[in-house]
Coordinates of N, CA and C in Angstrom, one line a residue:
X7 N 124.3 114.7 68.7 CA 123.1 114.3 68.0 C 122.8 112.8 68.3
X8 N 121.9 112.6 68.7 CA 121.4 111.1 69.1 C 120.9 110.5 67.8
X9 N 121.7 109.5 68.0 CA 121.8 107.9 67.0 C 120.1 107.5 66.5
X10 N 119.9 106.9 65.2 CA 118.4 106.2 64.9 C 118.2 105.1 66.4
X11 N 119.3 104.3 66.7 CA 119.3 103.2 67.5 C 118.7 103.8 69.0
X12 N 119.4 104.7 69.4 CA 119.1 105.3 70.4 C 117.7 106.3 70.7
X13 N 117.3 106.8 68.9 CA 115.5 107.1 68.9 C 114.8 106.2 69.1
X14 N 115.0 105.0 68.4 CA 114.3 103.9 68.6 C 114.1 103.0 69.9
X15 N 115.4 103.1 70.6 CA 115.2 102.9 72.2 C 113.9 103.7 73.0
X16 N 114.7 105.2 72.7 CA 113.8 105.6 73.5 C 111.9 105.9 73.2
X17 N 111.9 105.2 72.1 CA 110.4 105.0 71.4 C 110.0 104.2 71.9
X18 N 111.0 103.0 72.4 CA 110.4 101.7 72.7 C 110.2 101.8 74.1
X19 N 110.9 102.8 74.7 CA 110.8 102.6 75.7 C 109.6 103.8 76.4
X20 N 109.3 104.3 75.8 CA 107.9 105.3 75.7 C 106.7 104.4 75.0
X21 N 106.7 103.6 74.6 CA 105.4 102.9 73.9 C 104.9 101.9 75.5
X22 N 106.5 101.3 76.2 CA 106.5 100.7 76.7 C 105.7 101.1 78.1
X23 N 105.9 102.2 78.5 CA 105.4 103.0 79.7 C 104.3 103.2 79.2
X24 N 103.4 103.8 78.3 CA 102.7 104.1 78.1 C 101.3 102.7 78.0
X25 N 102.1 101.4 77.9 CA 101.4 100.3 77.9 C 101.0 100.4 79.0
X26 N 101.9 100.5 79.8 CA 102.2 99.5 81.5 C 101.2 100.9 82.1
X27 N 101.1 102.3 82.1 CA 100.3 103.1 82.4 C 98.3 102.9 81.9
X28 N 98.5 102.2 80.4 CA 97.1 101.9 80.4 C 96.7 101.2 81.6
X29 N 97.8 99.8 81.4 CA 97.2 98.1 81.9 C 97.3 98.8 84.0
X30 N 97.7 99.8 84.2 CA 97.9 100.3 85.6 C 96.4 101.0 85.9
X31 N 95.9 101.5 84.6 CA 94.8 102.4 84.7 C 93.5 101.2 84.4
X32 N 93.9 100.2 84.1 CA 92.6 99.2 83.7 C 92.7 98.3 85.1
X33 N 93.7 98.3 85.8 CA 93.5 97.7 87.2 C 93.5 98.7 88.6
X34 N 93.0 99.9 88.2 CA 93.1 100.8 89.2 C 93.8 101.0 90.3
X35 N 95.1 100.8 89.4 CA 96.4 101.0 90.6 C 96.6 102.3 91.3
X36 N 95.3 103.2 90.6 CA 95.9 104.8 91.3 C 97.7 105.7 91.0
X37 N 97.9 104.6 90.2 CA 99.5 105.2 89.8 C 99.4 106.0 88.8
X38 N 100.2 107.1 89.0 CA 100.4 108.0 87.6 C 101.5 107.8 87.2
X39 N 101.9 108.3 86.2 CA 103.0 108.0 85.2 C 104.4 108.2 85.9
X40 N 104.8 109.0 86.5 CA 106.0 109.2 87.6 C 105.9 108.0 88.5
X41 N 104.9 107.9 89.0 CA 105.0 106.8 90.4 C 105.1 105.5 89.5
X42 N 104.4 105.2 88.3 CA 104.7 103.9 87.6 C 105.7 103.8 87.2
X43 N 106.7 104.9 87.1 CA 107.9 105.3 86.1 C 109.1 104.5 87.1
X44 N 108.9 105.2 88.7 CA 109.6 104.8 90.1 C 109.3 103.3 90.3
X45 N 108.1 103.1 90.0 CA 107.9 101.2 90.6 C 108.5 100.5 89.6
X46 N 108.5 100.9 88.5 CA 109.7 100.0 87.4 C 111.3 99.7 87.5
X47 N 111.1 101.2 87.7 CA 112.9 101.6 88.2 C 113.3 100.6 89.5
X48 N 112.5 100.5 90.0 CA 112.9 100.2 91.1 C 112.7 98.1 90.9
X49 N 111.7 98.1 90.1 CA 112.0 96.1 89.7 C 113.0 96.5 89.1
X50 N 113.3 96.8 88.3 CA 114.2 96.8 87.4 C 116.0 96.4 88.2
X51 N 116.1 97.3 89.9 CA 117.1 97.5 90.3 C 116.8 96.0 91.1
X52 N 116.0 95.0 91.4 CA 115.6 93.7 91.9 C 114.7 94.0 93.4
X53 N 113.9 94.9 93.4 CA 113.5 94.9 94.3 C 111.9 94.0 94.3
X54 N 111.8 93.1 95.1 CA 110.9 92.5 94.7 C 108.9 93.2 93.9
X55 N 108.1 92.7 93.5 CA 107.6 93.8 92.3 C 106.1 93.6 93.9
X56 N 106.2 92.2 94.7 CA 105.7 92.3 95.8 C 105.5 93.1 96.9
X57 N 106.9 93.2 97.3 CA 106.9 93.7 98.0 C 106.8 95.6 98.3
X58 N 107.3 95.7 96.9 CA 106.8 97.2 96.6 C 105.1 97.2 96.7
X59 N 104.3 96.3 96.3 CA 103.2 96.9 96.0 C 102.5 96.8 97.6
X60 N 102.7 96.1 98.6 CA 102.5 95.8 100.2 C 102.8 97.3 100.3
X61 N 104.2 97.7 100.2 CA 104.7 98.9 100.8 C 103.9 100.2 100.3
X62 N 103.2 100.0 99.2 CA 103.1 101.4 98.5 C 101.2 101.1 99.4
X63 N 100.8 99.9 99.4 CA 99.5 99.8 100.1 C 99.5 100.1 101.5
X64 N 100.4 99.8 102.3 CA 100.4 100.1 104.0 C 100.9 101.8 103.5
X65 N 101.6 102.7 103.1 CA 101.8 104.2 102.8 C 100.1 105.0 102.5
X66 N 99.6 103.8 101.5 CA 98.2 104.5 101.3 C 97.4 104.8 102.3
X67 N 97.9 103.2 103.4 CA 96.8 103.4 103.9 C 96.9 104.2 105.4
X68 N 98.1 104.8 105.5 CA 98.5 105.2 106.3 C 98.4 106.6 106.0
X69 N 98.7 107.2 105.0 CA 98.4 108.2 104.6 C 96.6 108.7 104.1
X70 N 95.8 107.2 104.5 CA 94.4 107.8 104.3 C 93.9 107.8 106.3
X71 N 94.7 107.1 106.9 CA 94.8 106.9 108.0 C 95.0 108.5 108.9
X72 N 96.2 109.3 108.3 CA 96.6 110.4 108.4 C 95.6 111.7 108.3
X73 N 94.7 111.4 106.9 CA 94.1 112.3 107.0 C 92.6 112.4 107.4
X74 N 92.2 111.3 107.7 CA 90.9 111.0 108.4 C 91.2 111.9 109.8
X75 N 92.1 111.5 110.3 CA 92.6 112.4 111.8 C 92.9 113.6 111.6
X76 N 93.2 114.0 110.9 CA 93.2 115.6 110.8 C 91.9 116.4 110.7
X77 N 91.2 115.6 109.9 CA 89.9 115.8 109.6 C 88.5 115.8 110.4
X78 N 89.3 114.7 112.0 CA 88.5 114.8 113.3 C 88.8 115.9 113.8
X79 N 90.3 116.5 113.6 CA 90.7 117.7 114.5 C 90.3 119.3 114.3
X80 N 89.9 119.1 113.3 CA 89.6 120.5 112.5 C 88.6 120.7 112.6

């Protein structure tokens, strides 16, 4: 049976995502709640919060890159 202390963690830590998902949706990051869930996890473990967002921009754009060309081929 999980602890008051440990409901209340994980409240805070659901209020907390749930902030960072607005303030993601008021600067049109295109992130959904999983991928916001992974970019935290991942500052959290010291990965610069920079350098993730470069990486996840060259993927996008590589992946809009990707399908532009498919879309000449078809």
């Amino acid at each position: 049976m999980a602890s008051a202390a440990n409901v209340n963690n994980l409240n805070a830590v659901r209020e907390t995502m749930d902030v960072l998902l607005e303030i993601s949706r008021l600067l049109n990051t295109g992130l959904d709640m999983e991928s916001l869930s992974i970019c935290v996890r991942l500052c959290e473990q010291g990965i610069n919060p920079e350098a993730l967002s470069a990486v996840i921009k060259e993927l996008r754009k590589a992946s809009e890159s990707l399908k532009a060309s498919e879309n000449t081929t078809n």
